[in-house]
mmCIF file of C-alpha atoms and ligand atoms in Angstrom:
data_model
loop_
_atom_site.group_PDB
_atom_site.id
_atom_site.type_symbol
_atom_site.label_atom_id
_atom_site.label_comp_id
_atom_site.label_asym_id
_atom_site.label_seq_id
_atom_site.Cartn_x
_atom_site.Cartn_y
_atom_site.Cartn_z
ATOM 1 C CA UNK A 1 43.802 -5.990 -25.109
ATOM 2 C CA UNK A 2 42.720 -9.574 -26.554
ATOM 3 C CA UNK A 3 42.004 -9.561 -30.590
ATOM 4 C CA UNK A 4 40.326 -11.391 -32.405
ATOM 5 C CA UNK A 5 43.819 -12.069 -34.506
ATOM 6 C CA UNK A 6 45.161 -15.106 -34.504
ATOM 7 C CA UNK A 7 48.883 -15.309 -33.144
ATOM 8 C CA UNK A 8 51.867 -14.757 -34.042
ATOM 9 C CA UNK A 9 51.310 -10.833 -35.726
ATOM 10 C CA UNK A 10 52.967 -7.610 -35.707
ATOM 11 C CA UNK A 11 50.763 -4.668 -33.621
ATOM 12 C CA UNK A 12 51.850 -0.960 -34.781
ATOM 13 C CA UNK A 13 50.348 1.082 -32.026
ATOM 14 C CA UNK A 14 49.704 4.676 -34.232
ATOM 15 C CA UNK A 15 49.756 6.524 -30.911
ATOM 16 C CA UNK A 16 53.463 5.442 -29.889
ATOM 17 C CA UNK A 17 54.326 6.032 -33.765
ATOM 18 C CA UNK A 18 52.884 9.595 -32.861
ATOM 19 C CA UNK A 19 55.542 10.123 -30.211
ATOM 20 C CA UNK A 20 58.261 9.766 -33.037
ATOM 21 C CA UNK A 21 56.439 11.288 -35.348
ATOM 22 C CA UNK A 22 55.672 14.449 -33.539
ATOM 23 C CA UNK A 23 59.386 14.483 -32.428
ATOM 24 C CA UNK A 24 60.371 14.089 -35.884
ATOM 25 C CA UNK A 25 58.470 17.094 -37.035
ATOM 26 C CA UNK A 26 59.365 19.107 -34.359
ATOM 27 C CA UNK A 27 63.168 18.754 -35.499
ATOM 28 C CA UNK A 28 62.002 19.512 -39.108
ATOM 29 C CA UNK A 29 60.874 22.976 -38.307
ATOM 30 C CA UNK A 30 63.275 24.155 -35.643
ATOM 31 C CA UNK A 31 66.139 22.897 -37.692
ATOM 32 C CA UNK A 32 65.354 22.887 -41.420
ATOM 33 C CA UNK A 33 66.198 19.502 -41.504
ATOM 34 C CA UNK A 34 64.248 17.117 -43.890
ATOM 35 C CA UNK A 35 63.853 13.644 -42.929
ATOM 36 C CA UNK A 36 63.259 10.950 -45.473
ATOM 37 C CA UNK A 37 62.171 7.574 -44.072
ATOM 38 C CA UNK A 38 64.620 4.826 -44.413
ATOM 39 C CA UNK A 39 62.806 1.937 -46.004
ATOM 40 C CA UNK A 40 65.264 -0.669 -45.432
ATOM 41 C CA UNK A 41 64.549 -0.489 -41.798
ATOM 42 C CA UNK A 42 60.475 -0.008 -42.121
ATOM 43 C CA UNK A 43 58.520 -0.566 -45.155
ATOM 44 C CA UNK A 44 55.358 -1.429 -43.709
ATOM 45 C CA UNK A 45 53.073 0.819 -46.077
ATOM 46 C CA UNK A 46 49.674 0.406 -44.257
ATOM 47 C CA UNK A 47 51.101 3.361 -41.930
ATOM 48 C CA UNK A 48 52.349 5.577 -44.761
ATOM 49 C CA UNK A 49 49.147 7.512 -44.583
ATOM 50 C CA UNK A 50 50.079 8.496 -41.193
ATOM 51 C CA UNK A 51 53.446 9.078 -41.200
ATOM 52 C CA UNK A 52 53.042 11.239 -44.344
ATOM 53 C CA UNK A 53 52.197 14.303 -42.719
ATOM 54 C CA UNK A 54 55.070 14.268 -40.085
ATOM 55 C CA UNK A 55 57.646 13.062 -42.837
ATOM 56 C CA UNK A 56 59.534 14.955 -46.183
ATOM 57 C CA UNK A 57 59.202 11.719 -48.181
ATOM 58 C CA UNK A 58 61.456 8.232 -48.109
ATOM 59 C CA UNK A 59 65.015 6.961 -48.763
ATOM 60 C CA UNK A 60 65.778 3.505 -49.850
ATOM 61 C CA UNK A 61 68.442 0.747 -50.764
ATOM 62 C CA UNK A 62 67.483 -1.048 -53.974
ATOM 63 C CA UNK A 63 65.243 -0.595 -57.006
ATOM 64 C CA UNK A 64 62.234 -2.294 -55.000
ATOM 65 C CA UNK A 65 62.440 0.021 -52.409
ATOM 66 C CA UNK A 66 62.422 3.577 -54.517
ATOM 67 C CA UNK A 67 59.767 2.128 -56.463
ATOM 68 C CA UNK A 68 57.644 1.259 -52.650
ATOM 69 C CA UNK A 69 58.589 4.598 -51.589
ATOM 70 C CA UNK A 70 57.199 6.613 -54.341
ATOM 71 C CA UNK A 71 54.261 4.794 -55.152
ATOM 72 C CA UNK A 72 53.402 4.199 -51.658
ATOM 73 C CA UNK A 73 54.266 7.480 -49.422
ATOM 74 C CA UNK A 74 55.282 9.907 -51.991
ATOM 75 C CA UNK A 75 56.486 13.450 -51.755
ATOM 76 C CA UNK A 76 60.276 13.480 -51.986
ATOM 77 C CA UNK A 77 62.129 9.898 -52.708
ATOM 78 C CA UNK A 78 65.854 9.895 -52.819
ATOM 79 C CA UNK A 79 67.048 6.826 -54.465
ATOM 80 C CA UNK A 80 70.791 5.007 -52.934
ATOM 81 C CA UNK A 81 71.784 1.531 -53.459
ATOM 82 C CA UNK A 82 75.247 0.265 -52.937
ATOM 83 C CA UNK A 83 75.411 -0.579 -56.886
ATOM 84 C CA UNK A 84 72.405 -0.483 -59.540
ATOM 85 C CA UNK A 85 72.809 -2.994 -62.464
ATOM 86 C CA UNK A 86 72.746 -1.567 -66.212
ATOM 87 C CA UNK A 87 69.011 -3.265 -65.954
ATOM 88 C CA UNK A 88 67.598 -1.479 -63.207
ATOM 89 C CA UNK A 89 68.668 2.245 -63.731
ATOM 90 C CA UNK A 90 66.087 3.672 -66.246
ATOM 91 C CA UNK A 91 63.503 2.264 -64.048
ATOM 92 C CA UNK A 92 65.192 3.751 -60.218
ATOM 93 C CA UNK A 93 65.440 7.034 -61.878
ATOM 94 C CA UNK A 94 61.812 6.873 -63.228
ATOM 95 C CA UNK A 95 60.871 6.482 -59.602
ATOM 96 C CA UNK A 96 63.192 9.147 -57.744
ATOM 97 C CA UNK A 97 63.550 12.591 -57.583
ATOM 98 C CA UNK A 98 67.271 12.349 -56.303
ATOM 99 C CA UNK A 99 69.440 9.484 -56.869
ATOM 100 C CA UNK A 100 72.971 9.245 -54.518
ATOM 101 C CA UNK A 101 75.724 6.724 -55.846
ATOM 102 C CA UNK A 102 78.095 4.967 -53.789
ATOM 103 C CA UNK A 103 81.292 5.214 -55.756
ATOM 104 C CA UNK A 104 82.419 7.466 -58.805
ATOM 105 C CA UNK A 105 82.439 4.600 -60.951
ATOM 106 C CA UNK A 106 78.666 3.952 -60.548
ATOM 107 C CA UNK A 107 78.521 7.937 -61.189
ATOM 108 C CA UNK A 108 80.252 7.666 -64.374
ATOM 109 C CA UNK A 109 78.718 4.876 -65.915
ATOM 110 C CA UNK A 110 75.101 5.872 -65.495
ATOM 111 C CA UNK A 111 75.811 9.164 -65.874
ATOM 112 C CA UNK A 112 73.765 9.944 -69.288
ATOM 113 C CA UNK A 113 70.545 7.938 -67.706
ATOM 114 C CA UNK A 114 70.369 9.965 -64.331
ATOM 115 C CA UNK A 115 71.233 13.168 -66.033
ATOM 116 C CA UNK A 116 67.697 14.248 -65.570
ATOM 117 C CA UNK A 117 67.212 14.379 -61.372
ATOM 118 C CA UNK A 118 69.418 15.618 -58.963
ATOM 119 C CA UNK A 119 72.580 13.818 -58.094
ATOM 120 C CA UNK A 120 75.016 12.865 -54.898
ATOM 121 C CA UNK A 121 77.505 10.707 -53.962
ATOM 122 C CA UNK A 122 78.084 8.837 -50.722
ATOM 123 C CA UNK A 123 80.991 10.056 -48.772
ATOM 124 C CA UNK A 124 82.684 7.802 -45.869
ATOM 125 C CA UNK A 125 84.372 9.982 -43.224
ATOM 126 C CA UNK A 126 86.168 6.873 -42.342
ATOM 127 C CA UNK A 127 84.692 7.501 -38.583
ATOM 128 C CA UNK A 128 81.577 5.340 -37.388
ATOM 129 C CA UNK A 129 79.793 5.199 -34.259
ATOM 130 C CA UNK A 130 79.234 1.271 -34.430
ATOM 131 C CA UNK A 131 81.314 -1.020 -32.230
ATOM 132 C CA UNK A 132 80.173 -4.009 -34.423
ATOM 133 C CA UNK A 133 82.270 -4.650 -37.393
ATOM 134 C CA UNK A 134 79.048 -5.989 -39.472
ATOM 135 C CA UNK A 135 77.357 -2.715 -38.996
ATOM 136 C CA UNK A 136 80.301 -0.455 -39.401
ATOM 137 C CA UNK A 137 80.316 1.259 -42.458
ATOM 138 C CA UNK A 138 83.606 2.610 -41.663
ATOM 139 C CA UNK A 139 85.048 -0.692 -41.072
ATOM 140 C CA UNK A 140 88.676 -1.644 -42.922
ATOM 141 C CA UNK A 141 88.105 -1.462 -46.657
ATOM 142 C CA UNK A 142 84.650 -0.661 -46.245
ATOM 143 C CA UNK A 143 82.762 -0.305 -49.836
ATOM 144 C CA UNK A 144 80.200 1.827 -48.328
ATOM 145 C CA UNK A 145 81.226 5.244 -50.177
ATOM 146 C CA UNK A 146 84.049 7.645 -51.868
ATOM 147 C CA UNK A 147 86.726 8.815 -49.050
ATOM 148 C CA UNK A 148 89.068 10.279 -50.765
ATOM 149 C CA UNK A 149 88.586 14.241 -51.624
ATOM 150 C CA UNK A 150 90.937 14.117 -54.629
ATOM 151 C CA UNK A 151 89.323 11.793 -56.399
ATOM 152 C CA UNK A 152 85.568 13.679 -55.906
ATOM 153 C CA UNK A 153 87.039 16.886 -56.457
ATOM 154 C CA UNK A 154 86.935 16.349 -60.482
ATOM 155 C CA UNK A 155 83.454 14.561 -60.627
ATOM 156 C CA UNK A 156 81.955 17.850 -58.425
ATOM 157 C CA UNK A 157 80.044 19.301 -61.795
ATOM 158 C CA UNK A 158 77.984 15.983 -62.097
ATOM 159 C CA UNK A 159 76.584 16.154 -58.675
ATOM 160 C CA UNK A 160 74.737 18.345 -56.221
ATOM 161 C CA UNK A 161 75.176 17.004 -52.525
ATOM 162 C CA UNK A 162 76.221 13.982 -50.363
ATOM 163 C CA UNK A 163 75.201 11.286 -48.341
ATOM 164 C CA UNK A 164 77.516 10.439 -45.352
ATOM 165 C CA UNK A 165 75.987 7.459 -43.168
ATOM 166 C CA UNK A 166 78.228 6.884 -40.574
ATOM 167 C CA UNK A 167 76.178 7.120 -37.166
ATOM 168 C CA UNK A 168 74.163 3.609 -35.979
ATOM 169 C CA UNK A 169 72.436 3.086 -33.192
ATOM 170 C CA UNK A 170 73.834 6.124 -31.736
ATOM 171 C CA UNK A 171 72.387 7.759 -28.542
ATOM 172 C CA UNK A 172 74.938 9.821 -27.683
ATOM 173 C CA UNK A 173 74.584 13.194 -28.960
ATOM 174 C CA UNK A 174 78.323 14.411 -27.712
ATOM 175 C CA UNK A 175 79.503 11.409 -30.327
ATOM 176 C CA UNK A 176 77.319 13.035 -32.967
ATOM 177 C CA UNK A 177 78.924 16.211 -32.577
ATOM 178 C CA UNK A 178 81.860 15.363 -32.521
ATOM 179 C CA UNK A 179 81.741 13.024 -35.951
ATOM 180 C CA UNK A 180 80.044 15.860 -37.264
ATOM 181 C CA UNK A 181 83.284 18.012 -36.615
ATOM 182 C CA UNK A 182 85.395 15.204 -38.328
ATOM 183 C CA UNK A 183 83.709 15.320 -40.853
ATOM 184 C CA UNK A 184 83.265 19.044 -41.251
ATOM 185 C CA UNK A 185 87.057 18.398 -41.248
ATOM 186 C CA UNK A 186 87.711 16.154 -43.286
ATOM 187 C CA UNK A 187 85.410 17.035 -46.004
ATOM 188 C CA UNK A 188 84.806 20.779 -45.650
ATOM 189 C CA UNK A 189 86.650 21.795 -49.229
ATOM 190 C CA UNK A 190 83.434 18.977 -50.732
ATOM 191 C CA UNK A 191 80.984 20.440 -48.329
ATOM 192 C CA UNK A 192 81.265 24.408 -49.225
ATOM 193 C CA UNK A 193 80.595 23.226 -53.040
ATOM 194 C CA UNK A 194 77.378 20.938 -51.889
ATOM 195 C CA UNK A 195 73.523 22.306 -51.781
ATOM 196 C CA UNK A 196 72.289 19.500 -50.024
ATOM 197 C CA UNK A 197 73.967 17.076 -47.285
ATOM 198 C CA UNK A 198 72.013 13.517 -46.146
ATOM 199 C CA UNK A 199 73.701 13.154 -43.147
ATOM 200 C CA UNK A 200 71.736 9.112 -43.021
ATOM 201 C CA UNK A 201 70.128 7.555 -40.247
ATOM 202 C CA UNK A 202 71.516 5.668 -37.017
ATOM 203 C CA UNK A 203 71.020 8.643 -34.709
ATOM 204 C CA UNK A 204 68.644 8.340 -31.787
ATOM 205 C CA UNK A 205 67.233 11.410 -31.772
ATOM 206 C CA UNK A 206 63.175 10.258 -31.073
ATOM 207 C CA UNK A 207 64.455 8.112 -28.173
ATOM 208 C CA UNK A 208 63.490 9.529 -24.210
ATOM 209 C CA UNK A 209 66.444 11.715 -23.032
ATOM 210 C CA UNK A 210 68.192 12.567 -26.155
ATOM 211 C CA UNK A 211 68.931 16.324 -26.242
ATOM 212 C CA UNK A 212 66.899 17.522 -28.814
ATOM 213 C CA UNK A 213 67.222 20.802 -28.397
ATOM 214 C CA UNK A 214 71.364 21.118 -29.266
ATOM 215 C CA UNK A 215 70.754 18.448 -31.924
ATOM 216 C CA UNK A 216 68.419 20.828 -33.487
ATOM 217 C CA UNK A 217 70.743 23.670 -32.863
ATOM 218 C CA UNK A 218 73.955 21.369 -34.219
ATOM 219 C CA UNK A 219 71.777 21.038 -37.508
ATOM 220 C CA UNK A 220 71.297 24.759 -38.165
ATOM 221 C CA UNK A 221 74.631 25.289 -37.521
ATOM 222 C CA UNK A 222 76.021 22.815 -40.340
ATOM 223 C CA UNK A 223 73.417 23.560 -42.258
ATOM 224 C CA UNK A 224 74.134 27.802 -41.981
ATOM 225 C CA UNK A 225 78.230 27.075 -42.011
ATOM 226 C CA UNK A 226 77.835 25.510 -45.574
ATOM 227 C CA UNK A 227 75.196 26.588 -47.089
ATOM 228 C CA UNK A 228 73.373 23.299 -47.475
ATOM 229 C CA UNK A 229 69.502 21.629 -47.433
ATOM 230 C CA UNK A 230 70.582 18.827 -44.374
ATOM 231 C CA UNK A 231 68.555 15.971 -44.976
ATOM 232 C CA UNK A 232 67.938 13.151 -42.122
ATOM 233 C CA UNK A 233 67.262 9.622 -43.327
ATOM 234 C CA UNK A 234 65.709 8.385 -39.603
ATOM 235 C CA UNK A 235 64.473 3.941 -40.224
ATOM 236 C CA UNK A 236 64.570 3.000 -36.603
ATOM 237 C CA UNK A 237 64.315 6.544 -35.020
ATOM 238 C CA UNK A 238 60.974 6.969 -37.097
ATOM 239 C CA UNK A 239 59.338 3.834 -35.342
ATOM 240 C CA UNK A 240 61.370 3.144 -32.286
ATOM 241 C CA UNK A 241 59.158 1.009 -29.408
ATOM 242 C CA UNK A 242 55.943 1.493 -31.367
ATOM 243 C CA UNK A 243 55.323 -2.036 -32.314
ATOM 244 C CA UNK A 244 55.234 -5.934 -30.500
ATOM 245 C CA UNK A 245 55.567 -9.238 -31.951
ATOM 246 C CA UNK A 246 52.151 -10.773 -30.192
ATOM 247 C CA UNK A 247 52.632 -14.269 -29.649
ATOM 248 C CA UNK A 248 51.436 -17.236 -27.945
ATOM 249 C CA UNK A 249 52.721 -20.190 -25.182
ATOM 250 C CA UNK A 250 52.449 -23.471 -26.841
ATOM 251 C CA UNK A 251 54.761 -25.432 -24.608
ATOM 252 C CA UNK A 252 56.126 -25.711 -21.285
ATOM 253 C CA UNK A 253 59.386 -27.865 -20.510
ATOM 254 C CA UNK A 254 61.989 -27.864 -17.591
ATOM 255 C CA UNK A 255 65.175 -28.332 -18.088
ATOM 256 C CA UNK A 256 67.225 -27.134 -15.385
ATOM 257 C CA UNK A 257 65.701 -23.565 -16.260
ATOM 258 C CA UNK A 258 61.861 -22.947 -16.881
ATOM 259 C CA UNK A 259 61.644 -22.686 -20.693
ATOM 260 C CA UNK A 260 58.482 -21.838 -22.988
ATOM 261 C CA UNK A 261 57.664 -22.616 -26.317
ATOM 262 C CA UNK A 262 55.948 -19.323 -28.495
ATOM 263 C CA UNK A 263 54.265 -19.792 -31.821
ATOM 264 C CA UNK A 264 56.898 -17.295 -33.599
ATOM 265 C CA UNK A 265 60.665 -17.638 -33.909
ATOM 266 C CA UNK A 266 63.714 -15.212 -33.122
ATOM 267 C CA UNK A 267 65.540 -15.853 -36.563
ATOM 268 C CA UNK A 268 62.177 -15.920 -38.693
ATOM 269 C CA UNK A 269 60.879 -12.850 -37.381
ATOM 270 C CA UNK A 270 62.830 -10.640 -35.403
ATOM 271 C CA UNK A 271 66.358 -12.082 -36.941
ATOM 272 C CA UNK A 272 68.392 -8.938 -36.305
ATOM 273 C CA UNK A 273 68.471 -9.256 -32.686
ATOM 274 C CA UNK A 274 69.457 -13.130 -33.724
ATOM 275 C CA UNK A 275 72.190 -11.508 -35.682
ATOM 276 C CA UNK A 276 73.580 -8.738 -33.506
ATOM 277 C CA UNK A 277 73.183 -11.147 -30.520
ATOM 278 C CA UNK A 278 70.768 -9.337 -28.718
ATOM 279 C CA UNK A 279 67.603 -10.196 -26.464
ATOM 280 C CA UNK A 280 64.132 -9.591 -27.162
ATOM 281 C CA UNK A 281 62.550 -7.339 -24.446
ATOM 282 C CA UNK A 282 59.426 -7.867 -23.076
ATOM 283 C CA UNK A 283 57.462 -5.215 -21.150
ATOM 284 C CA UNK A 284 57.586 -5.002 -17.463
ATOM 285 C CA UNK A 285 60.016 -7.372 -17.423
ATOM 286 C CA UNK A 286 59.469 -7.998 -13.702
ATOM 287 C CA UNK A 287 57.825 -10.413 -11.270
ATOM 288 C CA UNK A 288 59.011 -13.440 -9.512
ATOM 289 C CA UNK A 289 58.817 -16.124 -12.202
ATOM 290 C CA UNK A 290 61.659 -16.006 -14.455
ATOM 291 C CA UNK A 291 61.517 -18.268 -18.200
ATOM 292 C CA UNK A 292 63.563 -18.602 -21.285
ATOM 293 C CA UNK A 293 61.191 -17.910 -24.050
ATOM 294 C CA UNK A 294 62.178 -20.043 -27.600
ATOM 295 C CA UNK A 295 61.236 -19.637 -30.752
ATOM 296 C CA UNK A 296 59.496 -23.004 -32.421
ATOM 297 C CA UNK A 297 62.154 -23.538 -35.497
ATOM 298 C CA UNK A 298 64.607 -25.887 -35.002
ATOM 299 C CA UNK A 299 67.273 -23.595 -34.173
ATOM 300 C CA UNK A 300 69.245 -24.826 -31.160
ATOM 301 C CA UNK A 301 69.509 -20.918 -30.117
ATOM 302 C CA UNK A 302 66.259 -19.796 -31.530
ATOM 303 C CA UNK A 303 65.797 -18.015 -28.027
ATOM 304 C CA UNK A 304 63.862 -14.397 -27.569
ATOM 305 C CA UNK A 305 65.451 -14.025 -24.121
ATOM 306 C CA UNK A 306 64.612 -15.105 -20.251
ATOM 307 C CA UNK A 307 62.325 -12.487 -18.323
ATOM 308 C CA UNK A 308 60.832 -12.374 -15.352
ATOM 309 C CA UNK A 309 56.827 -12.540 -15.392
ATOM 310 C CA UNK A 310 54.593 -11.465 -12.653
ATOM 311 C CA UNK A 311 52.162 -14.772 -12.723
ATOM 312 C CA UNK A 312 53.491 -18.461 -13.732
ATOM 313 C CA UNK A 313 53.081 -18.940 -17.634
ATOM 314 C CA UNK A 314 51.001 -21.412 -18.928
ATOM 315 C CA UNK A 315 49.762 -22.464 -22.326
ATOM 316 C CA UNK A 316 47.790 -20.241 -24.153
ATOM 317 C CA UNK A 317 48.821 -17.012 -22.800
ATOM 318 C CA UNK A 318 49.951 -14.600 -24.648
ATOM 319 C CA UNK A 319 53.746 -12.850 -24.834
ATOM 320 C CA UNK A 320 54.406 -9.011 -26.207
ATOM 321 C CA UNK A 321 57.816 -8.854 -27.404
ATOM 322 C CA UNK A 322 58.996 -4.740 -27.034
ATOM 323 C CA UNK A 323 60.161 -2.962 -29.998
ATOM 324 C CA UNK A 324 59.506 -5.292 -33.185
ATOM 325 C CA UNK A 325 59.117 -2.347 -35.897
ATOM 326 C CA UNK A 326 62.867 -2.153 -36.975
ATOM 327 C CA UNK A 327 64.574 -4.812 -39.095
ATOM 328 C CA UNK A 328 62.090 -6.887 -38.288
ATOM 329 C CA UNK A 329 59.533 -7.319 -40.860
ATOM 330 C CA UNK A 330 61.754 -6.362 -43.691
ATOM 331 C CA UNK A 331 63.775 -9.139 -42.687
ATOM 332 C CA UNK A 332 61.580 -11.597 -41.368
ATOM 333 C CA UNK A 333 61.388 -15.065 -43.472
ATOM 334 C CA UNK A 334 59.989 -18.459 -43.942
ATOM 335 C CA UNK A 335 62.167 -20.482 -42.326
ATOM 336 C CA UNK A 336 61.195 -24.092 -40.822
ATOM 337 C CA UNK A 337 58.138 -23.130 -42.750
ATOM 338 C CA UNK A 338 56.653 -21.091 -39.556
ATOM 339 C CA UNK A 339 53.973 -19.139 -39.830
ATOM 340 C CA UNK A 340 54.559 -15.601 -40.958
ATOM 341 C CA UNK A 341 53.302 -13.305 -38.604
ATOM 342 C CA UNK A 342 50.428 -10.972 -39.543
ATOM 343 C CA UNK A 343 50.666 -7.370 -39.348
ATOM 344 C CA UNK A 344 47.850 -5.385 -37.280
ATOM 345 C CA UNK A 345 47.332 -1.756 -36.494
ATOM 346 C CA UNK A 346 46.279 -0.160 -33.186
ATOM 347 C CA UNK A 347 44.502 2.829 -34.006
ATOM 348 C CA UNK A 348 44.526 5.771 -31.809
ATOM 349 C CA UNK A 349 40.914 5.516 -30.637
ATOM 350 C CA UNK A 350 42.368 1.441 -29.469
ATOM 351 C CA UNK A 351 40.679 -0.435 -31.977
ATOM 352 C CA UNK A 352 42.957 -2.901 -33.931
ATOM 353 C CA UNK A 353 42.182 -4.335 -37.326
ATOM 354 C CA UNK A 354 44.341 -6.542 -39.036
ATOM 355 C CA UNK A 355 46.296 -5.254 -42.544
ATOM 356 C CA UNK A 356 47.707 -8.325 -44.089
ATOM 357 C CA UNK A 357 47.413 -11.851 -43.020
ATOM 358 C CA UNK A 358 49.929 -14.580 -45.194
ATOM 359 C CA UNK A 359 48.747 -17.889 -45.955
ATOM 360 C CA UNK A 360 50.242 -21.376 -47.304
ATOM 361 C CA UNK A 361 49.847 -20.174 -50.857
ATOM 362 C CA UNK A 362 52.343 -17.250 -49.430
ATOM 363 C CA UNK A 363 54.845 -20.022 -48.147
ATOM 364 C CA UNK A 364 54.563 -21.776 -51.480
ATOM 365 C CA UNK A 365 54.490 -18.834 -53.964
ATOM 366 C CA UNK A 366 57.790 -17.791 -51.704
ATOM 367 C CA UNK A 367 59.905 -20.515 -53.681
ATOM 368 C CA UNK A 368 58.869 -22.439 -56.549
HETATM 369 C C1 LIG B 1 72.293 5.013 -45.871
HETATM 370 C C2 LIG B 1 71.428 4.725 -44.698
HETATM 371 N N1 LIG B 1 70.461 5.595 -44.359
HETATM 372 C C3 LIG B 1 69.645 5.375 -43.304
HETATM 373 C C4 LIG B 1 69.756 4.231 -42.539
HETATM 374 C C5 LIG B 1 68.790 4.015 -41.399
HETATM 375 O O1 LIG B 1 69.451 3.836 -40.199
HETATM 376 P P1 LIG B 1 68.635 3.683 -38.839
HETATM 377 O O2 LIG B 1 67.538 2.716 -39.056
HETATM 378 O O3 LIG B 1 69.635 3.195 -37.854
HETATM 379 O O4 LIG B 1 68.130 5.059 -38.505
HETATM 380 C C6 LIG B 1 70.758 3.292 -42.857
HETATM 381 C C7 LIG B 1 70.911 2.064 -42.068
HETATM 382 O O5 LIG B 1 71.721 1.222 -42.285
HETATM 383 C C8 LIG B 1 71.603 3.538 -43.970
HETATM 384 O O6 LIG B 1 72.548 2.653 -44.332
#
């Protein structure tokens, strides 16, 4: 449906949210689970309202990000970062209601600040689901977490619970299990003294075919064996396929292959798939005429992807790129100085109105 909104912007569509949502609270009450939205994957606050209801509260990655979480969604907000400067603490704790550390030595030092919430470390099982290095937080001398049970054994009367993150991207439920068991393994002495487990985010447990049903049972069972609260800390679960990047055709060129031009770029605005080398996806990605779309920054590879198209592309028409909630607008960026990309809602009776539109002064005010 044509807007009024000018090109390039972000459209949340609240009834595909829904989907997740609804999934996401259906796992809440047949499990016990809690799920926490990960901010570092989705931060877009317009939608908080909505997601409220479905949702136990937020997790997050940095000072900015517990401090978004509380004053923006509420309920419960569990504060993590991979290391909080002296500077910061006073103010993280202020805003959280649990606050995990990633090492003991984090623990220890800002142990008489925090002493007023509820504390956890971060546990790596030393197992990940990730077959890229950059996202594998059990990669070789990973930082991401305590590992050894000796060492957390002493520091047990300081905390509460853990946070093991070790899942990402992962669809298959048979891998989750069987991590799980690993880890039940591995960590079992740290687990029967813990009232609360986060087992963190990566799993894709909103996504079409995934077997909710023995996830949910998988859950209870941890959750019974150990006597613990499980929370789930779901970023691109919670908003999976519920949002395009809306752009326009400003250029056609040949070059051996059909190539357009869009008013948006890969590495300004959806940079992860720039990062993990992935394509865009467009939506039906079908027909006989088949271009490489490009991004308008300089980069030589600045490419979304090639797709087929049902009619011939011309300037002016319009391009939905598939799936542009996660890691995408947290990370997107002024790069080559291209226009940032507005953010728009589609509201579940269809009509879309525009949240937040950037302007030069935005560019400017983003450097000085
Ligand atoms: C500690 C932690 N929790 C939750 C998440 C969210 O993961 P995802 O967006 O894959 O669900 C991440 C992602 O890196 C994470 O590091």
């Amino acid at each position: 449906m044509a807007s009024g909104i000018q090109t390039p912007y972000y459209l949340i569509d609240k009834s595909k949210l829904l989907r997740n949502m609804e999934k996401i609270a259906h796992v809440r009450e047949a499990s016990g689970a809690k799920a926490l939205l990960a901010l570092k994957c989705f931060a877009t606050w317009s939608v908080f309202d909505f997601m409220r209801d479905y949702m136990d509260g937020t997790t997050s990655s940095s000072l900015n990000e517990v401090r978004l979480g509380h004053e923006r969604f509420g309920k419960e907000t569990h504060a993590y970062s991979v290391a909080y400067a002296d500077y910061e603490i006073d103010e993280v704790v202020s805003h959280a209601d649990k606050i995990i550390f990633n090492s003991i030595g984090q623990l220890q030092r800002f142990e008489s600040q925090s002493s007023g919430i509820v504390r956890g470390l971060r546990l790596n099982p030393g197992v990940s689901s990730s077959s890229f290095d950059l996202a594998d937080p059990a990669r070789p001398f990973s930082r991401l977490g305590e590992w050894d049970v000796s060492k957390v054994e002493p520091i047990m009367d300081m905390i509460t619970g853990f946070m093991i993150h070790n899942n990402c991207e992962n669809k298959d439920f048979g891998l989750f299990d069987r991590m799980l068991g690993q880890i039940e393994e591995r960590f079992g002495s740290l687990l029967a003294r813990a009232e609360w487990v986060s087992l963190g985010g990566g799993i894709h447990f909103t996504g079409e075919d995934y077997p909710i049903d023995s996830f949910v049972e998988r859950l209870k069972r941890f959750a019974g064996d150990h006597g613990v609260q499980v929370y789930l800390e779901p970023g691109e679960a919670s908003i999976t396929k519920s949002t395009t990047l809306e752009v326009t055709v400003l250029d056609r060129l040949y070059n051996g292959k059909d190539l357009v031009v869009v008013d948006s770029s890969i590495e300004a605005h959806m940079l992860d798939l720039l990062i993990y080398r992935e394509s865009a996806k467009i939506s039906p990605d079908q027909g006989p005429h088949r271009y490489m779309v490009c991004g308008k920054s300089c980069l030589a590879g600045d490419v979304f992807g090639e797709f087929d198209f049902r009619n011939e592309l011309k300037v002016g028409d319009r391009i939905s790129i598939q799936d542009a909630a996660g890691y995408t607008m947290v990370k997107k960026n002024w790069f080559n100085g291209v226009k940032m990309p507005a953010i728009a809602i589609r509201e579940l009776d269809g009509s879309i109105r525009s949240v937040r539109e950037f302007s030069y002064a935005d560019y400017e005010q983003s450097l000085s």
